[in-house]
mmCIF file of C-alpha atoms in Angstrom:
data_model
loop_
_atom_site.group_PDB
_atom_site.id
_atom_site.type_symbol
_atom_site.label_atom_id
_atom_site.label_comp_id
_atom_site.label_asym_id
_atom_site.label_seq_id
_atom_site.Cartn_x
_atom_site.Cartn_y
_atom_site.Cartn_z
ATOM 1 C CA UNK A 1192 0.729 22.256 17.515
ATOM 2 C CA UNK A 1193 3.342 24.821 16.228
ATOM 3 C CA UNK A 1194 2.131 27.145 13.210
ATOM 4 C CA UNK A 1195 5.251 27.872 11.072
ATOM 5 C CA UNK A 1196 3.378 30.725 9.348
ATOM 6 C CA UNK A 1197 2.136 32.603 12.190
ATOM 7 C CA UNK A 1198 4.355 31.796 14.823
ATOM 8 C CA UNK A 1199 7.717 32.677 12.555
ATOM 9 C CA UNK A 1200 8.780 35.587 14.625
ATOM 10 C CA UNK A 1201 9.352 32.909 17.639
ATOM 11 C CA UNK A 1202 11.786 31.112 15.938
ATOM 12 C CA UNK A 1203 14.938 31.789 15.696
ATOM 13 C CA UNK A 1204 17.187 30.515 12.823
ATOM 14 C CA UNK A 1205 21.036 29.413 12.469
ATOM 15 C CA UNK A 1206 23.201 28.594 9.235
ATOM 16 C CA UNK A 1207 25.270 25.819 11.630
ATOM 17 C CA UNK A 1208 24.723 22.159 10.804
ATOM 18 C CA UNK A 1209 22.506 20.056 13.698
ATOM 19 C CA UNK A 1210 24.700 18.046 15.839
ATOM 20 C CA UNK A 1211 23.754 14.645 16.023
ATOM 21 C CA UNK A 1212 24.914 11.640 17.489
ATOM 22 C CA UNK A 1213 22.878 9.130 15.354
ATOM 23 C CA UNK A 1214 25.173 5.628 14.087
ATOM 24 C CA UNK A 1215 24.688 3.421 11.470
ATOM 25 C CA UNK A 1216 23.306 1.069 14.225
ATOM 26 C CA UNK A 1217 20.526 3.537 14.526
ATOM 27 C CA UNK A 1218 16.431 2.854 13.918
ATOM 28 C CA UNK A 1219 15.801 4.084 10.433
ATOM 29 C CA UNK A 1220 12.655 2.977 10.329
ATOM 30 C CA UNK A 1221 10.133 0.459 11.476
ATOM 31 C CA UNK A 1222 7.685 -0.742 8.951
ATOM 32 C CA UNK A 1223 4.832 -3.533 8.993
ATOM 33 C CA UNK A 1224 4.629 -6.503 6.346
ATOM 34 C CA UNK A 1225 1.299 -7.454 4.612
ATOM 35 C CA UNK A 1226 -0.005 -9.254 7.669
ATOM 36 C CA UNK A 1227 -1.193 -12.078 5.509
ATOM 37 C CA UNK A 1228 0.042 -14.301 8.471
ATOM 38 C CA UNK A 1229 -3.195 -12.061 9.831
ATOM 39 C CA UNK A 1230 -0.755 -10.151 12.438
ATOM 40 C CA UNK A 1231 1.300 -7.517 10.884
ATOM 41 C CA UNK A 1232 4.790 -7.393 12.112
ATOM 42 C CA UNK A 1233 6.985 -4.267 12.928
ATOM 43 C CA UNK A 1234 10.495 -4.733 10.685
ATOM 44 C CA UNK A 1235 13.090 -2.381 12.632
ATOM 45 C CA UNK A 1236 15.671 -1.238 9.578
ATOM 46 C CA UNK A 1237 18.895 -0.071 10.612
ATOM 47 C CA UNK A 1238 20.620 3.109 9.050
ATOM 48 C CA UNK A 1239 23.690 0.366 7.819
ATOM 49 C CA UNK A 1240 20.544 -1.729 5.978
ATOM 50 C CA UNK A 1241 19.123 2.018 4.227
ATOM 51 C CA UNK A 1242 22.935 3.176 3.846
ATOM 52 C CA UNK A 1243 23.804 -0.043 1.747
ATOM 53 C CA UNK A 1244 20.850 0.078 -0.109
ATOM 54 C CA UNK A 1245 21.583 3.476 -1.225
ATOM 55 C CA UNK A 1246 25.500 3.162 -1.910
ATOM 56 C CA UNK A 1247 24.763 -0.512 -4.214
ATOM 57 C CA UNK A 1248 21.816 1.558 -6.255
ATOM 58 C CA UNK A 1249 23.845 4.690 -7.008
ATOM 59 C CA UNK A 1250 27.072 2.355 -7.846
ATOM 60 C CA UNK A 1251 24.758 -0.427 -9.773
ATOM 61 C CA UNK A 1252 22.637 1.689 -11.904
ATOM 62 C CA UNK A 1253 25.522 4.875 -12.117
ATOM 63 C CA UNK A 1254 23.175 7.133 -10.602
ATOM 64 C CA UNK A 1255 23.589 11.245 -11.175
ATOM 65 C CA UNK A 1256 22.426 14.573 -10.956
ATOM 66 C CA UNK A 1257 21.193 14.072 -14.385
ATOM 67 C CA UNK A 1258 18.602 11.457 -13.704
ATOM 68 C CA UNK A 1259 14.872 11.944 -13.701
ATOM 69 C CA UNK A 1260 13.167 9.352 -11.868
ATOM 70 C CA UNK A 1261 9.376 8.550 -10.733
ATOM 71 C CA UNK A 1262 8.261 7.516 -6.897
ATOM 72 C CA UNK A 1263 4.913 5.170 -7.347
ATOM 73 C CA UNK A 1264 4.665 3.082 -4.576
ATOM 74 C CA UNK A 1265 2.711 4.210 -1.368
ATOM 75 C CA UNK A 1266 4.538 5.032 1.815
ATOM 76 C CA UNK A 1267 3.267 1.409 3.428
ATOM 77 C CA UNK A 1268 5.418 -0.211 1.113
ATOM 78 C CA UNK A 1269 9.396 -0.013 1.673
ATOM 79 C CA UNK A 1270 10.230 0.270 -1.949
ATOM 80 C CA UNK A 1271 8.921 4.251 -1.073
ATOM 81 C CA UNK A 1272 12.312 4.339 0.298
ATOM 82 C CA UNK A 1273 13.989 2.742 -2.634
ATOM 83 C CA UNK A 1274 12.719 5.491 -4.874
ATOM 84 C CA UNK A 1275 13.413 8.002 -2.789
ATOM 85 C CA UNK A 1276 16.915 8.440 -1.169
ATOM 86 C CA UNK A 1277 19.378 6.976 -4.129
ATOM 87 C CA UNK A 1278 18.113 9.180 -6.376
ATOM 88 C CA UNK A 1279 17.741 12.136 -3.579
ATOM 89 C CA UNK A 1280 21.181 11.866 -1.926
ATOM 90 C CA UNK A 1281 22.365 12.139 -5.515
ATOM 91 C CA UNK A 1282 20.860 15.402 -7.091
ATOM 92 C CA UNK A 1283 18.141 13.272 -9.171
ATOM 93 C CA UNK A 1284 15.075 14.864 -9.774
ATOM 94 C CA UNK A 1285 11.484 12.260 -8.354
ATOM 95 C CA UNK A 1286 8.603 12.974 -10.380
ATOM 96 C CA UNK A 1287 5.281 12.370 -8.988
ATOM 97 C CA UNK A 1288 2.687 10.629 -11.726
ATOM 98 C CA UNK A 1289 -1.066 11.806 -10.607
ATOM 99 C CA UNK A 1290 -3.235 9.163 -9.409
ATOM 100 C CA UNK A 1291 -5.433 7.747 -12.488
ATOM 101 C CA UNK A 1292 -2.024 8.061 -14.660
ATOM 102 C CA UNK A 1293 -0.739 5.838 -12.740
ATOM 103 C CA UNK A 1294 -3.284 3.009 -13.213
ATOM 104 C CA UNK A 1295 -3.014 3.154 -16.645
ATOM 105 C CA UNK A 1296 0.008 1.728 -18.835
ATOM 106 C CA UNK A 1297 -0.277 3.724 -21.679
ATOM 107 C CA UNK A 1298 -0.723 6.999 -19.614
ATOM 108 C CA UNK A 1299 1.859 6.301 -17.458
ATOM 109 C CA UNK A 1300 4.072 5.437 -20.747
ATOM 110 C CA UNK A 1301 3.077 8.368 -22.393
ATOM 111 C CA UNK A 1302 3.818 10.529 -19.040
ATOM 112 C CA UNK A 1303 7.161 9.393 -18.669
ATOM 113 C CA UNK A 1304 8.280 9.763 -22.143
ATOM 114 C CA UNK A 1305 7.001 13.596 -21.850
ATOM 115 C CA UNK A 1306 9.101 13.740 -18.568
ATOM 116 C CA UNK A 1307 12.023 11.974 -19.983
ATOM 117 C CA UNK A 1308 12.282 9.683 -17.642
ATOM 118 C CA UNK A 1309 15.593 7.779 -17.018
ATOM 119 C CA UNK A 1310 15.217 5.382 -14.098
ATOM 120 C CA UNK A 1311 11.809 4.041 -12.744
ATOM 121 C CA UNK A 1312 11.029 1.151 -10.619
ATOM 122 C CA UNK A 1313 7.095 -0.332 -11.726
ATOM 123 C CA UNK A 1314 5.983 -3.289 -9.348
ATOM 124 C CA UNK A 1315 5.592 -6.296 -11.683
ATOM 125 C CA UNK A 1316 2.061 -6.253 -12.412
ATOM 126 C CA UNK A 1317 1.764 -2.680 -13.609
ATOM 127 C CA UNK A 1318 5.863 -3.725 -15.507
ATOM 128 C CA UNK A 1319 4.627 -6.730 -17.365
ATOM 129 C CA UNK A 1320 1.951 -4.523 -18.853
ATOM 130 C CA UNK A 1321 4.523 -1.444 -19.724
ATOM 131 C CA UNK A 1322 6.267 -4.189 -21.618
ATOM 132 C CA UNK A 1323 3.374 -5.347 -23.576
ATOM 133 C CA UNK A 1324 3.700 -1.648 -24.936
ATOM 134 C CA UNK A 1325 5.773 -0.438 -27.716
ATOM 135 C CA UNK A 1326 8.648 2.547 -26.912
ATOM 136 C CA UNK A 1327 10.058 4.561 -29.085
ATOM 137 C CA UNK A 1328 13.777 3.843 -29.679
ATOM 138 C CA UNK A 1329 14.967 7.129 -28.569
ATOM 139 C CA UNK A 1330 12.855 7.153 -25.211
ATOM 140 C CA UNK A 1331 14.685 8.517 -22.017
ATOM 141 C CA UNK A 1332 13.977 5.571 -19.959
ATOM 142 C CA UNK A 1333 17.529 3.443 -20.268
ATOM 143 C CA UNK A 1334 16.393 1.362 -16.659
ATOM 144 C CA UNK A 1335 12.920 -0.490 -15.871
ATOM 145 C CA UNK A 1336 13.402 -1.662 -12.320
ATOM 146 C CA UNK A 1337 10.936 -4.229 -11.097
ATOM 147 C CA UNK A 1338 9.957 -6.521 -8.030
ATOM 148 C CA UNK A 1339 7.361 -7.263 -5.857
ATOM 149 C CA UNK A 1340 5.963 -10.494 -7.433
ATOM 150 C CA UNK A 1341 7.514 -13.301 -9.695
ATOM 151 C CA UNK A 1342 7.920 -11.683 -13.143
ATOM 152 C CA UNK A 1343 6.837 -13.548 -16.100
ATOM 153 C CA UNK A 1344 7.716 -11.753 -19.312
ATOM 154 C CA UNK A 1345 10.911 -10.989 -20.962
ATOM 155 C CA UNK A 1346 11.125 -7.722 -22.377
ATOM 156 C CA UNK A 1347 11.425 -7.119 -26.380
ATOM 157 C CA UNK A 1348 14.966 -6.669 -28.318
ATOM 158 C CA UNK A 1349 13.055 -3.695 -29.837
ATOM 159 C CA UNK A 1350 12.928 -2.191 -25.850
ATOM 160 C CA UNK A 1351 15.364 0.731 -25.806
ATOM 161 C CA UNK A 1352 16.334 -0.073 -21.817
ATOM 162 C CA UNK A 1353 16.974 -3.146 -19.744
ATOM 163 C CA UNK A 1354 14.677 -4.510 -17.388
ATOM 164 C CA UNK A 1355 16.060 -5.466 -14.520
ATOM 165 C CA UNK A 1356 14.420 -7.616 -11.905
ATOM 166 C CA UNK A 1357 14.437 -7.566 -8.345
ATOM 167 C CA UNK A 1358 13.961 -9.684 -5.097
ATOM 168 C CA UNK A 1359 13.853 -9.150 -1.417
ATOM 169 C CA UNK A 1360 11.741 -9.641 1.701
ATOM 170 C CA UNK A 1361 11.535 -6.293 4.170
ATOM 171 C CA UNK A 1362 13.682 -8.196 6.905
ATOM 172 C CA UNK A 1363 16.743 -7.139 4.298
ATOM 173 C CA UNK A 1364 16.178 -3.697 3.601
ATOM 174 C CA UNK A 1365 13.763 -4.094 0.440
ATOM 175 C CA UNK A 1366 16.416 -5.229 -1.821
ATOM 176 C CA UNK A 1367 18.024 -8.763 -1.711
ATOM 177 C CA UNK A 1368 18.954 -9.855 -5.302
ATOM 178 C CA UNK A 1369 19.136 -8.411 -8.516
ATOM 179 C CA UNK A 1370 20.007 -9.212 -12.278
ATOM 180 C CA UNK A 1371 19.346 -8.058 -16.015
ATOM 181 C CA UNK A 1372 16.640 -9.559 -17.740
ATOM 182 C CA UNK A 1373 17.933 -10.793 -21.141
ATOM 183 C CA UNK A 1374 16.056 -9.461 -24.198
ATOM 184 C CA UNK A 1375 15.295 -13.229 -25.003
ATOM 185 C CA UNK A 1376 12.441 -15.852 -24.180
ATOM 186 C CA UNK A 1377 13.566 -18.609 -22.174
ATOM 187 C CA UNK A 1378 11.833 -21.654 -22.585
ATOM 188 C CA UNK A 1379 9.310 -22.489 -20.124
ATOM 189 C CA UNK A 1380 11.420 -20.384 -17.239
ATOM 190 C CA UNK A 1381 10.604 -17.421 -15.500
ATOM 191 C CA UNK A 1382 13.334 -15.058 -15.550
ATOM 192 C CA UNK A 1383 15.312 -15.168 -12.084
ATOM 193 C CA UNK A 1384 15.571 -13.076 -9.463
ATOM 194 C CA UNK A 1385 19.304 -12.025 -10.205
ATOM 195 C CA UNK A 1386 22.258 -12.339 -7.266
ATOM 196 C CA UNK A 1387 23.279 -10.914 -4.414
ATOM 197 C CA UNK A 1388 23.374 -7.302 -3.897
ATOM 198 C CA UNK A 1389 26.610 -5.969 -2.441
ATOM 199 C CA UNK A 1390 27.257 -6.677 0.934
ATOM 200 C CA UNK A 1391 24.852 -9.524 1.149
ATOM 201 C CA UNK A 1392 24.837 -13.004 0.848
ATOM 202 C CA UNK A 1393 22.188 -16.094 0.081
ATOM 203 C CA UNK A 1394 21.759 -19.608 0.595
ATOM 204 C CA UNK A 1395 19.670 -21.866 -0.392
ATOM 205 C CA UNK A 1396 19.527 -24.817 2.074
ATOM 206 C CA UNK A 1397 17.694 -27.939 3.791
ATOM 207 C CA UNK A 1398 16.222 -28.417 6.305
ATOM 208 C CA UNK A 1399 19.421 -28.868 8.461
ATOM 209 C CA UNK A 1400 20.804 -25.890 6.975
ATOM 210 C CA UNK A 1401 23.243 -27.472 4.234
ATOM 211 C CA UNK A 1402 23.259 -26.154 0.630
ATOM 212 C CA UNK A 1403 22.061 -27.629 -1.265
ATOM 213 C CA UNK A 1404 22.741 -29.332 -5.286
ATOM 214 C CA UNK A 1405 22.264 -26.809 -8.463
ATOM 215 C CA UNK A 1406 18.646 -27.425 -9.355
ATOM 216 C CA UNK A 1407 17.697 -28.765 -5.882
ATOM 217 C CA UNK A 1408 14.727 -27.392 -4.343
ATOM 218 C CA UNK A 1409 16.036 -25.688 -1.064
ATOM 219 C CA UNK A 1410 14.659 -22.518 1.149
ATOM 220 C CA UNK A 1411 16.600 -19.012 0.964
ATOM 221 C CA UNK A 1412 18.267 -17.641 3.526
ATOM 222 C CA UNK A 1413 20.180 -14.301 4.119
ATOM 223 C CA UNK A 1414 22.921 -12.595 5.347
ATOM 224 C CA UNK A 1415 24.699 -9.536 5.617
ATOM 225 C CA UNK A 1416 25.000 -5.623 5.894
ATOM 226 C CA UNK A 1417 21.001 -4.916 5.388
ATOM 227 C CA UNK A 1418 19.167 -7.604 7.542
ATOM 228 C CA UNK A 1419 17.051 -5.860 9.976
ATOM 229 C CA UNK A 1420 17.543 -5.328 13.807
ATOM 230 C CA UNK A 1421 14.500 -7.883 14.124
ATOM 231 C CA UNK A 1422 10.527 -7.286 14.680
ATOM 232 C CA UNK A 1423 9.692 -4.959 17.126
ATOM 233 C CA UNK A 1424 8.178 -6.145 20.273
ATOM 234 C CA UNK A 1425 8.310 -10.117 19.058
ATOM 235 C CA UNK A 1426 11.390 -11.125 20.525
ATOM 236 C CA UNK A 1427 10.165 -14.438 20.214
ATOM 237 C CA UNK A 1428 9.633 -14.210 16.151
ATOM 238 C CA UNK A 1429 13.273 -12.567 15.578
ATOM 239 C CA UNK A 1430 14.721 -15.322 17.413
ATOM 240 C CA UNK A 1431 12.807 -17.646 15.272
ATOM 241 C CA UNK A 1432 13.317 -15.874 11.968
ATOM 242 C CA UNK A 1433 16.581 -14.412 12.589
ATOM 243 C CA UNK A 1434 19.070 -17.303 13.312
ATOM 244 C CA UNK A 1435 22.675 -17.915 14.030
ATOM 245 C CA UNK A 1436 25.102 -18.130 10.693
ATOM 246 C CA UNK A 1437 26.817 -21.343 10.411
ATOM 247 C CA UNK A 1438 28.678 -19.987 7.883
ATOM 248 C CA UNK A 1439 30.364 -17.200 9.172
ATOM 249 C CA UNK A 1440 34.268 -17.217 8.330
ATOM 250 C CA UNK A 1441 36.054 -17.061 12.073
ATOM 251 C CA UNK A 1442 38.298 -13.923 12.968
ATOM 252 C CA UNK A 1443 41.648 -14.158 11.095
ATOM 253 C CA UNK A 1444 40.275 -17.355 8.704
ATOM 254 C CA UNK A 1445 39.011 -15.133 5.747
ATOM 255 C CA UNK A 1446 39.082 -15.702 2.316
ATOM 256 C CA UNK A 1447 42.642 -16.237 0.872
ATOM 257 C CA UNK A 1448 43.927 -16.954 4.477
ATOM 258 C CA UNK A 1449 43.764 -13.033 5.360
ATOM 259 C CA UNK A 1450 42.252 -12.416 8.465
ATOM 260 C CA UNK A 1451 38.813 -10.348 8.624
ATOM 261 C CA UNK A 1452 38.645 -7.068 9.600
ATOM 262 C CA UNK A 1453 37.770 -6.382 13.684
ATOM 263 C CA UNK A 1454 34.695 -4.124 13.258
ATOM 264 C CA UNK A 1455 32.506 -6.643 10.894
ATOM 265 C CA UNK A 1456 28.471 -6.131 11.225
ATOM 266 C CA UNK A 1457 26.951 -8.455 13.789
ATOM 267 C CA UNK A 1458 24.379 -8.822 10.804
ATOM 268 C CA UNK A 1459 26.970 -10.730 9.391
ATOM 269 C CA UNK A 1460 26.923 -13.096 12.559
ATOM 270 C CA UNK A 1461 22.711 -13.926 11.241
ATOM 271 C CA UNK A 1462 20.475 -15.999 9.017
ATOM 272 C CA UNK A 1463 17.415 -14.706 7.810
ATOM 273 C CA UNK A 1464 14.924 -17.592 7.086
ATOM 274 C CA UNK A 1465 12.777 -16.350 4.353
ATOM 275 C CA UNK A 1466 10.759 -19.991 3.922
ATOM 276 C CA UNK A 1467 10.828 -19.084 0.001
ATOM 277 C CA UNK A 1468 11.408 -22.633 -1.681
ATOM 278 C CA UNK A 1469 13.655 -22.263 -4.476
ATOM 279 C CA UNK A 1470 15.565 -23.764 -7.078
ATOM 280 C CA UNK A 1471 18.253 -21.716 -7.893
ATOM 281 C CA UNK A 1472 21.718 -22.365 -6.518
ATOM 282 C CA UNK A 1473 22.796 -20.269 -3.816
ATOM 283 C CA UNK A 1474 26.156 -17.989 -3.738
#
C-alpha cells in the first residue's frame, strides 16, 4: 500500500512524458457480458477497437471543448467507456447526476437543463421515458444518444435535439450501428438500429453465410476495426464466435480495382456471429 499523502517526500517527480511502448494491438480492457448464458465471458478490447470508437464519436456528433456531457452508466457496463473518453480526449466537461436523480425522468430532465447539457447517452428504458417529457425549445441538449435495448418510441417534432439510436454487442467495442431517429411515427415499425459505424461492416446472412434478400430474416454478423481480440481464456468460444470472413477483398483486388493497403487490421480478416435475427438488409 503506498500513501500519497504521507509518503510524498519519497517520491520524486519529473515534467518528462512516460515512455511507453503500448500499440494499438494492445489490451485496453477486458470486460464480462451479462452472463445470461449463466457463465460470464471475459471480452478482451483492443486499443484500435477504443481508438475507433473515439475518433467516429468526436467526427459523428462534432464533438468540442464546448460540450457538457453526463456519464450514467456503471463501470460493468462498456458504454462507461463511451461516455467517458470522446468527450475527455476532447476538452468536454462529464457531469456526474447523483444517484436518486438519476432514477427519475423529470429530475434528471430538470438536472440537465440546469447543467446545460449538450450531449448525453440514456439507455433506452430511462430514454423512452425522457421523451414522454416535454423540453423547452431552447434546452442545451442538441443530442439524445441511446442503446442498450430495442427502442420503441419516436421522439416529438416539438423535441429541440435528435435522438439518435444505437446498436452493438461488447465483442465490437460497444458501438456497432447508428442512425437518426426521424421526428415521425412509423407505422407499426420500431425505429432501426441505424448503419455501420466507420470502419466497420455488417451482414446479415443464412445459415451458410450468404446475404441475404431486403426484408429477409437473416442473423448479423460483423467486421472490422473494433471487433475484439476474443474471450479471454475460451479459446474454444472465440473460435466459435469469431469466424473467418468470406468476404474479405484479396490484396491488390479492392474496390475500384486499386489494390488494398499492406498493413490492413487482421480484424478485418473476422466475422463476428452475433445470433441477432434480423430483418434489415445488410451493407
Amino acid at each position: 500500500m503506498v500513501c500519497l499523502d504521507s509518503n510524498r517526500a519519497n517520491f520524486s517527480t519529473s515534467k518528462e512524458n512516460l515512455p511507453h511502448t503500448a500499440t494499438t494491438g494492445n489490451l485496453a480492457y477486458v470486460i464480462y457480458t451479462s452472463g445470461s448464458t449463466g457463465r460470464p465471458k471475459g471480452v478482451q478490447i483492443e486499443h484500435r477497437g477504443l481508438l475507433n470508437l473515439v475518433f467516429w464519436h468526436q467526427q459523428a456528433f462534432a464533438v468540442s471543448s464546448l460540450d457538457r456531457v453526463i456519464q450514467v452508466a456503471g463501470v460493468a457496463f462498456d458504454a462507461c467507456g463511451w461516455e467517458i473518453w470522446p468527450y475527455l480526449t476532447a476538452g468536454a466537461s462529464i457531469h456526474f447526476p447523483d444517484d436518486e436523480t438519476r432514477l427519475y425522468p423529470e429530475q434528471l430532465r430538470d438536472w440537465m437543463l440546469s447543467k446545460a447539457i449538450t450531449i448525453s447517452f440514456l439507455p433506452t428504458p430511462m430514454a423512452e421515458k425522457m421523451l414522454s417529457l416535454n423540453w423547452p425549445p431552447n434546452a442545451a441538449l442538441r443530442t439524445l444518444l441511446t442503446g442498450g435495448d430495442q427502442l420503441h418510441q419516436y421522439p416529438s417534432t416539438s423535441h429541440p435535439f435528435e435522438v439518435v439510436n444505437n446498436y452493438g454487442p461488447t465483442e465490437n467495442t460497444v458501438v456497432t450501428t447508428s442512425g437518426t431517429v426521424p421526428k415521425r411515427q412509423q407505422a407499426c415499425l420500431s425505429p432501426a438500429i441505424g448503419r455501420a459505424i466507420a470502419n466497420t461492416q455488417v451482414y446479415v446472412l443464412d445459415s451458410r453465410l450468404q446475404p441475404v434478400p431486403i426484408g429477409i430474416t437473416g442473423e448479423l454478423y460483423i467486421s472490422g476495426e473494433s471487433l475484439a481480440r476474443g474471450y479471454l481464456h475460451r479459446p474454444d468460444l472465440t473460435t466459435e464466435r469469431f469466424i473467418r470472413n468470406p468476404f474479405k477483398k484479396s490484396r491488390g483486388q479492392g474496390a475500384g480495382g486499386k489494390g488494398e493497403t499492406e498493413d490492413q487490421s487482421s480484424n478485418c480478416d473476422r466475422l463476428y456471429r452475433t445470433h441477432l435475427g434480423s430483418g434489415v438488409p445488410g451493407d
